[in-house]
Short mmCIF file of C-alpha atoms and ligand atoms in Angstrom, two decimals:
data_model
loop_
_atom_site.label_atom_id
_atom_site.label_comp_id
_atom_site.label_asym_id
_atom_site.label_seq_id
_atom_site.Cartn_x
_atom_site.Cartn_y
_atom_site.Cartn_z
CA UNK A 1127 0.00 0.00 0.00
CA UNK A 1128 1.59 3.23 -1.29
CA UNK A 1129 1.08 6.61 -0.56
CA UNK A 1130 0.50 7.80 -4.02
CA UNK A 1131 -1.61 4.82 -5.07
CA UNK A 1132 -4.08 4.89 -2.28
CA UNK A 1133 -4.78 8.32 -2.91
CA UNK A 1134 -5.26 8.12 -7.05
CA UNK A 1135 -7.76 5.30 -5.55
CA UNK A 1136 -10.03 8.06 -4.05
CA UNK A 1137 -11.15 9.09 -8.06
CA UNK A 1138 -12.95 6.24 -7.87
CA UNK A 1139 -15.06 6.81 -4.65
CA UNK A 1140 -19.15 6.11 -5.68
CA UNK A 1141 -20.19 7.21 -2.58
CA UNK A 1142 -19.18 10.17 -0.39
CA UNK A 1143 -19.08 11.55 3.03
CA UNK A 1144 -18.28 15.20 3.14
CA UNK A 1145 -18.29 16.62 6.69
CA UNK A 1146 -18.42 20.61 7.31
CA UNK A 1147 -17.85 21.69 10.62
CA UNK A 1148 -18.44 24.86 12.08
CA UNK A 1149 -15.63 26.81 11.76
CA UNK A 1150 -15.66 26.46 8.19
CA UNK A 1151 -19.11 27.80 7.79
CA UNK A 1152 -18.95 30.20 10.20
CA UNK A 1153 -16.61 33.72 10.60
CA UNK A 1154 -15.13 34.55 13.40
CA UNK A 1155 -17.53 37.18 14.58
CA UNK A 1156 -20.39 34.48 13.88
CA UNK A 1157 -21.97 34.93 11.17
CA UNK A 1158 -22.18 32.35 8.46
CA UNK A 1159 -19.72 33.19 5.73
CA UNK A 1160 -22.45 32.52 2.72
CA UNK A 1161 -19.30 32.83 -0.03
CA UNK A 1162 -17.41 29.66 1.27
CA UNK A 1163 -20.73 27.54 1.73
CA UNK A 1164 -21.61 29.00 -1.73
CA UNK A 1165 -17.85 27.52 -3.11
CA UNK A 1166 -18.39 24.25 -0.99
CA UNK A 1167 -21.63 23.91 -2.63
CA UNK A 1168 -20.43 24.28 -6.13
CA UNK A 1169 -17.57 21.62 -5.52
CA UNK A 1170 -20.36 19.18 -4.31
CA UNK A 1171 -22.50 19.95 -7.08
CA UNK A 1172 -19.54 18.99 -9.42
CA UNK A 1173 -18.72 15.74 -7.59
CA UNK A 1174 -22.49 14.60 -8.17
CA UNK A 1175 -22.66 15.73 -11.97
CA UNK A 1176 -19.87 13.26 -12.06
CA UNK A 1177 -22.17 10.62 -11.22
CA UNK A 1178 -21.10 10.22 -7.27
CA UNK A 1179 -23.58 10.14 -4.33
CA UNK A 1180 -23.10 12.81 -2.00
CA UNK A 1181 -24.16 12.80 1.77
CA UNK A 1182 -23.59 16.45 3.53
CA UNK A 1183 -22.90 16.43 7.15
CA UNK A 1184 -23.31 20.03 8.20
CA UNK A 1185 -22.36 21.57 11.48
CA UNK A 1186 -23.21 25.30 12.07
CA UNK A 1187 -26.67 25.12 13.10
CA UNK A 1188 -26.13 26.60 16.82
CA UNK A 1189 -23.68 28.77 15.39
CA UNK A 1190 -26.87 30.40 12.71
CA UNK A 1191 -29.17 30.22 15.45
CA UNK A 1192 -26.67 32.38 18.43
CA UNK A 1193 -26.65 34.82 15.56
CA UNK A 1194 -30.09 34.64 14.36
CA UNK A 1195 -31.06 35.41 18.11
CA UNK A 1196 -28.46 37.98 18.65
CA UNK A 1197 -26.42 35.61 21.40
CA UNK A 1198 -23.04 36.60 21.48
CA UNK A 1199 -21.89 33.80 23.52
CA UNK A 1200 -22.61 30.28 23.64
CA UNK A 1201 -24.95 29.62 26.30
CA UNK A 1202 -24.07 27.31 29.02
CA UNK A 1203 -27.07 25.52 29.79
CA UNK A 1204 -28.87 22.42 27.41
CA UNK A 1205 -32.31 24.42 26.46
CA UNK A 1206 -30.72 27.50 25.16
CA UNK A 1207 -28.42 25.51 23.27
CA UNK A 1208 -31.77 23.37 21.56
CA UNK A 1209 -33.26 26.96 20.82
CA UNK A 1210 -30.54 27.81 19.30
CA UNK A 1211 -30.12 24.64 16.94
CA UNK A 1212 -34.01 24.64 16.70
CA UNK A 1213 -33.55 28.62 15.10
CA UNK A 1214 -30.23 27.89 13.10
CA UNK A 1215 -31.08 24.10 11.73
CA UNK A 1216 -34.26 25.98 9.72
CA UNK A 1217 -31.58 29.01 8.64
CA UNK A 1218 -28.97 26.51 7.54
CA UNK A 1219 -31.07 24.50 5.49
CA UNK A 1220 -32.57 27.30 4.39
CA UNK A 1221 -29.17 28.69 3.06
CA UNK A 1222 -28.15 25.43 1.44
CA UNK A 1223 -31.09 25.44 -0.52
CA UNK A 1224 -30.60 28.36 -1.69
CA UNK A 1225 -27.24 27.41 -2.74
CA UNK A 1226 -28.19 23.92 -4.35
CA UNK A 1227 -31.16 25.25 -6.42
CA UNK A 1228 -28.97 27.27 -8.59
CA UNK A 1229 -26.97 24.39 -9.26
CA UNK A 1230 -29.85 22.32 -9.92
CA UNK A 1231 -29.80 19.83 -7.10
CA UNK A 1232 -32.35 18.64 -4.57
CA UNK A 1233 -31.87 18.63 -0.98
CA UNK A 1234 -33.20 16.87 1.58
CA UNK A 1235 -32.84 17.72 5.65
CA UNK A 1236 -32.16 14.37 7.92
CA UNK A 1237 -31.62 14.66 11.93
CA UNK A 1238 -30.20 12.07 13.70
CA UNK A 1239 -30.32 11.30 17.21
CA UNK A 1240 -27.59 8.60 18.62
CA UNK A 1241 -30.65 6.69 20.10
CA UNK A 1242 -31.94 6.48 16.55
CA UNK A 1243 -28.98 4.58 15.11
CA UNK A 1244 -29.03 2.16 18.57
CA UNK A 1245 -32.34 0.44 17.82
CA UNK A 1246 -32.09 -1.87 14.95
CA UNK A 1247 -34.94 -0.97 13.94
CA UNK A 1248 -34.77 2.87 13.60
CA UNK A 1249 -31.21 1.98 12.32
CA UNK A 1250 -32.44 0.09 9.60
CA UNK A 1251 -35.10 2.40 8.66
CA UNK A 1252 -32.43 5.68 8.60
CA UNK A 1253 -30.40 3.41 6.59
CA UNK A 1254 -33.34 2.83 3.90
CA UNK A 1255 -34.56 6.36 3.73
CA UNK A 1256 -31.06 7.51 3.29
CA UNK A 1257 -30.71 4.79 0.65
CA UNK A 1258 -33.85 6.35 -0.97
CA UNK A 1259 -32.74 9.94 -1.10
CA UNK A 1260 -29.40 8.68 -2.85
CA UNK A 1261 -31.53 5.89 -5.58
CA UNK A 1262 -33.25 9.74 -6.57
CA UNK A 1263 -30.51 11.72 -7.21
CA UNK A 1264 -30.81 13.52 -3.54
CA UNK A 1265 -28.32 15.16 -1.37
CA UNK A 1266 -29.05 14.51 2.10
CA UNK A 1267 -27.79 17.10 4.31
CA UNK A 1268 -27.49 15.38 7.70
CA UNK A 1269 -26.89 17.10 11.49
CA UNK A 1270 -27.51 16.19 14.73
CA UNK A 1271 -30.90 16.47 16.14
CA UNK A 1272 -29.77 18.85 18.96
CA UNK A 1273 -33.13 20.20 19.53
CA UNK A 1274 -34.04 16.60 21.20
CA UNK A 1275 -30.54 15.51 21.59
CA UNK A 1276 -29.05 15.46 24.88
CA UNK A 1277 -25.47 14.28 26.71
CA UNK A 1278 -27.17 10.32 27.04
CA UNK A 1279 -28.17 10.31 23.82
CA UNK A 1280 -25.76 12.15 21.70
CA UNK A 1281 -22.85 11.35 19.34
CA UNK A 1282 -20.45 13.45 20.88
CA UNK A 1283 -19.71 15.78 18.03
CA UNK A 1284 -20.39 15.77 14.33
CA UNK A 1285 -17.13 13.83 13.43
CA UNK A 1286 -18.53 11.25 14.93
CA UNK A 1287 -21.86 11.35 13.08
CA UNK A 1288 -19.93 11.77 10.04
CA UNK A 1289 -18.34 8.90 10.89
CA UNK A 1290 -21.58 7.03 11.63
CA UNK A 1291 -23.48 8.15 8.68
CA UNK A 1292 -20.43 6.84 6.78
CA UNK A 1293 -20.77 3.35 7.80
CA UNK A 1294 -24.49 3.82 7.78
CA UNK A 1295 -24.52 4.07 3.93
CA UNK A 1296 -21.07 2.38 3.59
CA UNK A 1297 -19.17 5.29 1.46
CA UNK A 1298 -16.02 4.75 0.01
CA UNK A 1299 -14.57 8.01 1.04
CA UNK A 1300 -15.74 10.25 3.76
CA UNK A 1301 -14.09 14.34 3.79
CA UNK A 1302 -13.31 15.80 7.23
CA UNK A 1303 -13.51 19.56 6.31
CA UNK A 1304 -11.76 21.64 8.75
CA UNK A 1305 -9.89 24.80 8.57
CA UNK A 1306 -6.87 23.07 8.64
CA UNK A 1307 -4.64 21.46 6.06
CA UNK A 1308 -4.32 17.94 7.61
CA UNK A 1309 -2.79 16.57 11.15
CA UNK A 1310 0.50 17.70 12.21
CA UNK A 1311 2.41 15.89 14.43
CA UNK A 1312 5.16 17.17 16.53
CA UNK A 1313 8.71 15.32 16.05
CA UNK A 1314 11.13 14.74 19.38
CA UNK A 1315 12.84 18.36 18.59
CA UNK A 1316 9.15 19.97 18.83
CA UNK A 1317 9.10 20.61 14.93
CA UNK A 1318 5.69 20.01 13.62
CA UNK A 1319 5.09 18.64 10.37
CA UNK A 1320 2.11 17.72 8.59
CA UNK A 1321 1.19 13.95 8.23
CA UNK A 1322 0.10 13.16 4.35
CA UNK A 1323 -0.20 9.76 5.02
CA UNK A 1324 -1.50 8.00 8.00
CA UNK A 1325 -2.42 4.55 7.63
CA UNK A 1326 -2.82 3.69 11.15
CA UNK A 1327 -4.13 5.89 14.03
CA UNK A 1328 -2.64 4.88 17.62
CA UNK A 1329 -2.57 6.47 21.25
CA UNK A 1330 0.85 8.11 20.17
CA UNK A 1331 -0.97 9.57 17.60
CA UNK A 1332 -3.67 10.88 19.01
CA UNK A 1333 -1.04 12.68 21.46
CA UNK A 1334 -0.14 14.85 19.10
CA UNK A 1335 -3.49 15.55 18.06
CA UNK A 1336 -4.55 19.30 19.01
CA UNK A 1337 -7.46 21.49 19.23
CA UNK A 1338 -10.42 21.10 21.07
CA UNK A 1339 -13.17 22.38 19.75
CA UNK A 1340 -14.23 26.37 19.89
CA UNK A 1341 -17.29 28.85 20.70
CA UNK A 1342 -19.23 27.15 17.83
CA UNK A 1343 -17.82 23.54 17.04
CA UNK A 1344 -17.58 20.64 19.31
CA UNK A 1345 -15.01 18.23 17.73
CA UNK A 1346 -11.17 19.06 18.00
CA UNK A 1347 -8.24 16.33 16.04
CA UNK A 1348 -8.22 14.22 18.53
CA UNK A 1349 -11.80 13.80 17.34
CA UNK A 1350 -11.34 13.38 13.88
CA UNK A 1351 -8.80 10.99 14.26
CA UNK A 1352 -10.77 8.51 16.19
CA UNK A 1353 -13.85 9.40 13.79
CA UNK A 1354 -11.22 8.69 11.09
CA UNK A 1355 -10.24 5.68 12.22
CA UNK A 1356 -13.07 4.24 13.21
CA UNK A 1357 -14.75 4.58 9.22
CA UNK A 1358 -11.56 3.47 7.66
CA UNK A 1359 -11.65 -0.09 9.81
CA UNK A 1360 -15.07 -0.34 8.28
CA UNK A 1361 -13.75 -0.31 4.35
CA UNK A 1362 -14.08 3.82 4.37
CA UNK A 1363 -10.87 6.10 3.55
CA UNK A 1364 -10.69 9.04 5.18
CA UNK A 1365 -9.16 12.72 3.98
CA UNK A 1366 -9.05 15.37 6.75
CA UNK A 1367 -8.32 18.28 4.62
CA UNK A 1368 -9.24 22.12 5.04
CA UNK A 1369 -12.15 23.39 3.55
CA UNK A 1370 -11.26 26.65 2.93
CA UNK A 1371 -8.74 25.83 0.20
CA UNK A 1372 -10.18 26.83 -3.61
CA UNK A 1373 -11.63 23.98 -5.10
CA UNK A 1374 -10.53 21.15 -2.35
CA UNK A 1375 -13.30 18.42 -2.85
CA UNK A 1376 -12.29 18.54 -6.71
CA UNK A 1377 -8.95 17.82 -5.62
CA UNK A 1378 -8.85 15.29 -3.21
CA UNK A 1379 -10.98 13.02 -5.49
CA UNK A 1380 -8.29 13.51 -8.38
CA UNK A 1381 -5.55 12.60 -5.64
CA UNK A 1382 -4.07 16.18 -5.47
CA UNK A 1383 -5.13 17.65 -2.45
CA UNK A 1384 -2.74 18.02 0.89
CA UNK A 1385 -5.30 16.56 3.29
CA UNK A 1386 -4.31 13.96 5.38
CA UNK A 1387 -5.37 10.56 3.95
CA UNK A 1388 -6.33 7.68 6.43
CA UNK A 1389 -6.55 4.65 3.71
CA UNK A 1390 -9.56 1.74 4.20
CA UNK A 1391 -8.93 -1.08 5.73
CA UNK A 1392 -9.51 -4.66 3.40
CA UNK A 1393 -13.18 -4.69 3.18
CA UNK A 1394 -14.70 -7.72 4.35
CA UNK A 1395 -15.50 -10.29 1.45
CA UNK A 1396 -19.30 -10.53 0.46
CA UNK A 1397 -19.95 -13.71 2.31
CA UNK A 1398 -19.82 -11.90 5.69
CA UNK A 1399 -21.64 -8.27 4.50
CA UNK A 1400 -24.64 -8.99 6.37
CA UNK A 1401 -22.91 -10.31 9.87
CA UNK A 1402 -20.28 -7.65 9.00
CA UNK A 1403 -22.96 -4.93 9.31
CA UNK A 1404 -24.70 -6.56 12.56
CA UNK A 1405 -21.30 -6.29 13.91
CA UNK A 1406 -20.60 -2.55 12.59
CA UNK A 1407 -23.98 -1.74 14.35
CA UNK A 1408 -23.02 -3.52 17.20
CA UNK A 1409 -19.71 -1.68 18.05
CA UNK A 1410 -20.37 1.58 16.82
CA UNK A 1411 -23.82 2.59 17.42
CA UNK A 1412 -23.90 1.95 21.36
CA UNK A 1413 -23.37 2.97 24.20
CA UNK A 1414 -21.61 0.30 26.99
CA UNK A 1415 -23.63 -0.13 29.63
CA UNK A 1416 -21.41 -2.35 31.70
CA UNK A 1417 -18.87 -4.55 31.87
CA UNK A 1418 -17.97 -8.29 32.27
CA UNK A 1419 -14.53 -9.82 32.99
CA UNK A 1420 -13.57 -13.12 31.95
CA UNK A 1421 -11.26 -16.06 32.99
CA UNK A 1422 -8.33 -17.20 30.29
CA UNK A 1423 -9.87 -19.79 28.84
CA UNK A 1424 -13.33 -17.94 28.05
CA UNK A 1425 -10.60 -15.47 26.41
CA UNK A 1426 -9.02 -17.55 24.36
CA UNK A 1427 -12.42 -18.83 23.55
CA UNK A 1428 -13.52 -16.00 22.08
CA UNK A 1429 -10.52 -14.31 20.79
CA UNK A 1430 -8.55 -17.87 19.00
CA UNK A 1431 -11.43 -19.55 18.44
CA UNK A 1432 -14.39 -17.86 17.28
CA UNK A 1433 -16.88 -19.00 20.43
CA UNK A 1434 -19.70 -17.11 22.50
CA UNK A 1435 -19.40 -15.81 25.69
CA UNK A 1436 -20.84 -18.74 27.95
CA UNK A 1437 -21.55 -17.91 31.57
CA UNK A 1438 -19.19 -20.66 33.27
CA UNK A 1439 -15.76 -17.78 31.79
CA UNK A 1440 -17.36 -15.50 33.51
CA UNK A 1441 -15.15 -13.92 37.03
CA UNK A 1442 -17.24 -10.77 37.71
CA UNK A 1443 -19.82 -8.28 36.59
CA UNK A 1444 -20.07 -4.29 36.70
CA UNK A 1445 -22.82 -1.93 36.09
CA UNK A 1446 -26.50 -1.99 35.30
CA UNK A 1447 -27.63 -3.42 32.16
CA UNK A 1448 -30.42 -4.92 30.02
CA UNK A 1449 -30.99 -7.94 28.05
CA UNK A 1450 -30.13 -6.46 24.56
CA UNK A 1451 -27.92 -3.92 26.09
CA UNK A 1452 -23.87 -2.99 25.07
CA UNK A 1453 -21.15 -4.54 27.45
CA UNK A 1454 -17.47 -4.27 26.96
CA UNK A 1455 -15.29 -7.60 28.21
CA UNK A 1456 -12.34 -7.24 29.70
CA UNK A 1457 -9.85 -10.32 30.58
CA UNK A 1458 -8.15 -10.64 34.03
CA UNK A 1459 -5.70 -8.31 32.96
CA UNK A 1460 -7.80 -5.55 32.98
CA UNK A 1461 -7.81 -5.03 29.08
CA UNK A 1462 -10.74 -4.92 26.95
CA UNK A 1463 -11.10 -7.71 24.67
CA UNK A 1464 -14.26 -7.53 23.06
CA UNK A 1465 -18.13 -6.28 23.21
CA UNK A 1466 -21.29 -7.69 22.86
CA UNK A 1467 -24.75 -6.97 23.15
CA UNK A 1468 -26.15 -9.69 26.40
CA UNK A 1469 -28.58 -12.21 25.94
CA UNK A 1470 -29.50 -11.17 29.62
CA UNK A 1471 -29.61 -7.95 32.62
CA UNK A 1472 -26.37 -7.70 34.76
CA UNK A 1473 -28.64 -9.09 37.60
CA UNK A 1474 -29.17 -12.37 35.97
CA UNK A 1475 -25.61 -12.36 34.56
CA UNK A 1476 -24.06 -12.35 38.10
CA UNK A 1477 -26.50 -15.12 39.28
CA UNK A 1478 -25.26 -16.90 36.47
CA UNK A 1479 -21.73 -16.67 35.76
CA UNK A 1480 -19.59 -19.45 37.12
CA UNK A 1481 -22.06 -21.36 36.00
CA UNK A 1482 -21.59 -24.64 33.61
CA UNK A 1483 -24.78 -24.32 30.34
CA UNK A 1484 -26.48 -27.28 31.83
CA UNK A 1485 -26.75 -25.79 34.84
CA UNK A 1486 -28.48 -22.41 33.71
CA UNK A 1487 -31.03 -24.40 31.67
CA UNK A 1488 -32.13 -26.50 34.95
CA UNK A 1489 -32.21 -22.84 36.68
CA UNK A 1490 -34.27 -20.58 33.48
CA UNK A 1491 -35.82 -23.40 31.45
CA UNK A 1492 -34.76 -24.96 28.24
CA UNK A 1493 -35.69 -21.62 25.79
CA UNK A 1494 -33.23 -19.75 27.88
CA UNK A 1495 -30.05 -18.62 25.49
CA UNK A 1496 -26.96 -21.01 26.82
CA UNK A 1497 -24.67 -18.03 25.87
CA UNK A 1498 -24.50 -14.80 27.53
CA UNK A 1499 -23.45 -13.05 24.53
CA UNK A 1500 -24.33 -14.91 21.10
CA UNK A 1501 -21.09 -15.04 19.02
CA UNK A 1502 -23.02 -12.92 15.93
CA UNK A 1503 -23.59 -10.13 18.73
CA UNK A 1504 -19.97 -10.37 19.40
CA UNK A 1505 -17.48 -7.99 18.14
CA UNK A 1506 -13.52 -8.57 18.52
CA UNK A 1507 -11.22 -5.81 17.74
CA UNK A 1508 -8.94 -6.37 15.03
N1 LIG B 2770 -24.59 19.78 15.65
C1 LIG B 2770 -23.94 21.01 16.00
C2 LIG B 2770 -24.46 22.15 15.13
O1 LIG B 2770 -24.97 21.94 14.08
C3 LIG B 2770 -22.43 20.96 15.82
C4 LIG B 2770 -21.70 19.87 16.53
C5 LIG B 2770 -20.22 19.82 16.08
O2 LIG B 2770 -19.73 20.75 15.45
O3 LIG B 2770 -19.57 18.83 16.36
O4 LIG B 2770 -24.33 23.29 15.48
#
């Protein structure tokens, strides 16, 4: 895998991400700076006359909203901050119509809670609508719901919705806009240089990473690094680039820009799509709720050979969860090792563990699950 050769690969992207925060919509004294979105919007326009599907992620709609309601600083409480969104979403989307009319494309406006993506259900339908929009030629312009949203129930910031909404749809490139030109790391002598090429993102990494966030945005690098990383496991390259340059979306996609590019990992083959995506949904659209530590051999079990979690592995159990609910396993180390959604509540988990299958069945009947987490609920970091 080269440098130069993953990034002519990105001219071939069908279906693509491109994520505007804040900052890059937004001046400085708050109000939205109309000629860049007006720029951005022609470059996106050009990407989909070239046949691509284009999903917007668009920050900026607290920012429109403190100005639309003459707030000079960002309030600190939660209901301020929803009538704020709840005043800028309608400006926003208002303004990018404007903007996509003239060049002849339709719009359409989807909000996205975290909650939303967590039930399969919802998930599945946000996944089909968005599906829609693209099968008719439509750009959906996607943002958090913050006018519902709150700290429970949120995605942190929109680089991780971008991220999201990129293994949602599965894209084959997603576009970090910032008003940056890339990541820079800082070398031992305290030089900083920008990273063109980052095919892996570790904790040293993220070290370096800077920036957290300002008056209007919420993300910082650190941010966009794990977003990055996170959609290129899942088969999606990544370009963190600054979208304030001229013409930057037309030339990342003809591998010219000076973004940094985080390439895709392998995709999976087409056997395992559909338990590929129950995992994807799995380990990135939930929330842990607790956390269950397991002896050697249940480790080995599920990390050499491919088993479910059974309840006789299992040393001890933390937190309060649900039957269907998110819990991260850890080994007797300390380290986590996997997560998986649990066949059953904490309470019944710790009445179990320890426990040999036979045994559970003679205590819950012969229906209940002999696993505590099924092995295609399962998700092992690679
Ligand atoms: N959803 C927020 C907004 O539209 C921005 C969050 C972020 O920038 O990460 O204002």
């Amino acid at each position: 895998m080269t440098h130069l050769s993953e990034r002519k690969k990105l001219a071939a992207a069908r279906r693509v991400v491109v994520k505007i925060g804040s900052r890059v919509l937004v001046q400085r004294d708050g109000r939205p700076d109309t000629r860049r979105m007006a720029a951005l919007v022609d470059g996106i326009a050009a990407l989909h006359r070239e046949g691509r599907e284009i999903i917007v992620v668009s920050s900026g709609a607290i920012a429109c909203g403190l100005q639309a309601l003459g707030m000079k600083k960002r309030p600190a409480d939660l209901p301020s901050l929803q009538m704020a969104a709840a005043v800028g979403q309608s400006r926003l989307m208002a303004a990018y119509d404007r903007l996509f009319v003239r060049k002849k494309c339709r719009i359409g406006q989807v909000l996205l809670t975290h909650d939303d993506l967590e039930h399969r259900r919802r998930h599945l339908n946000a996944r089909n609508s968005m599906l829609k929009l693209l099968e008719h030629g439509v750009i959906p312009i996607v943002n958090e719901n913050d006018v519902v949203s709150v700290d429970e129930i949120k995605f942190g910031d929109n680089d991780a919705l971008a991220s999201r909404t990129a293994m949602l749809v599965e894209a084959d490139l997603l576009v970090l806009l910032t008003t940056v030109n890339g990541f820079r790391a800082t070398d031992a002598k305290g030089c900083s240089r920008k990273i063109d090429f980052l095919p892996g993102v570790t904790s040293e990494t993220l070290a370096h990473a800077k920036g957290k966030g300002s008056e209007f945005s919420t993300g910082g690098m650190a941010s966009k690094l794990t977003s990055a990383a996170e959609a290129a496991r899942m088969g999606t390259a990544v370009v963190i680039a600054n979208g304030r340059q001229e013409g930057i979306l037309q030339k990342i996609v003809s591998g010219t820009s000076d973004g940094t590019l985080i390439p895709a990992a392998e995709t999976a083959s087409d056997a395992n799509k559909a338990l590929n995506h129950r995992r994807r949904w799995v380990a990135f659209f939930h929330h842990a709720h607790g956390r269950i530590t397991v002896d050697d051999g249940a480790r080995d079990a599920l990390l050499k050979r491919g088993k479910s979690l059974l309840p006789v592995g299992i040393r001890e159990v933390s937190g309060d969860f649900a039957p269907g609910d998110l819990v991260d396993i850890h080994d007797l180390a300390g380290q986590r090792i996997a997560q998986g959604l649990s066949e059953y509540s904490s309470a019944e988990v710790r009445l179990l563990k320890g426990l040999q299958t036979g045994k559970i069945l003679d205590l819950l009947g012969a229906d209940a699950p002999g696993e505590v987490i099924h092995r295609d609920n399962l998700v092992v970091p690679t």
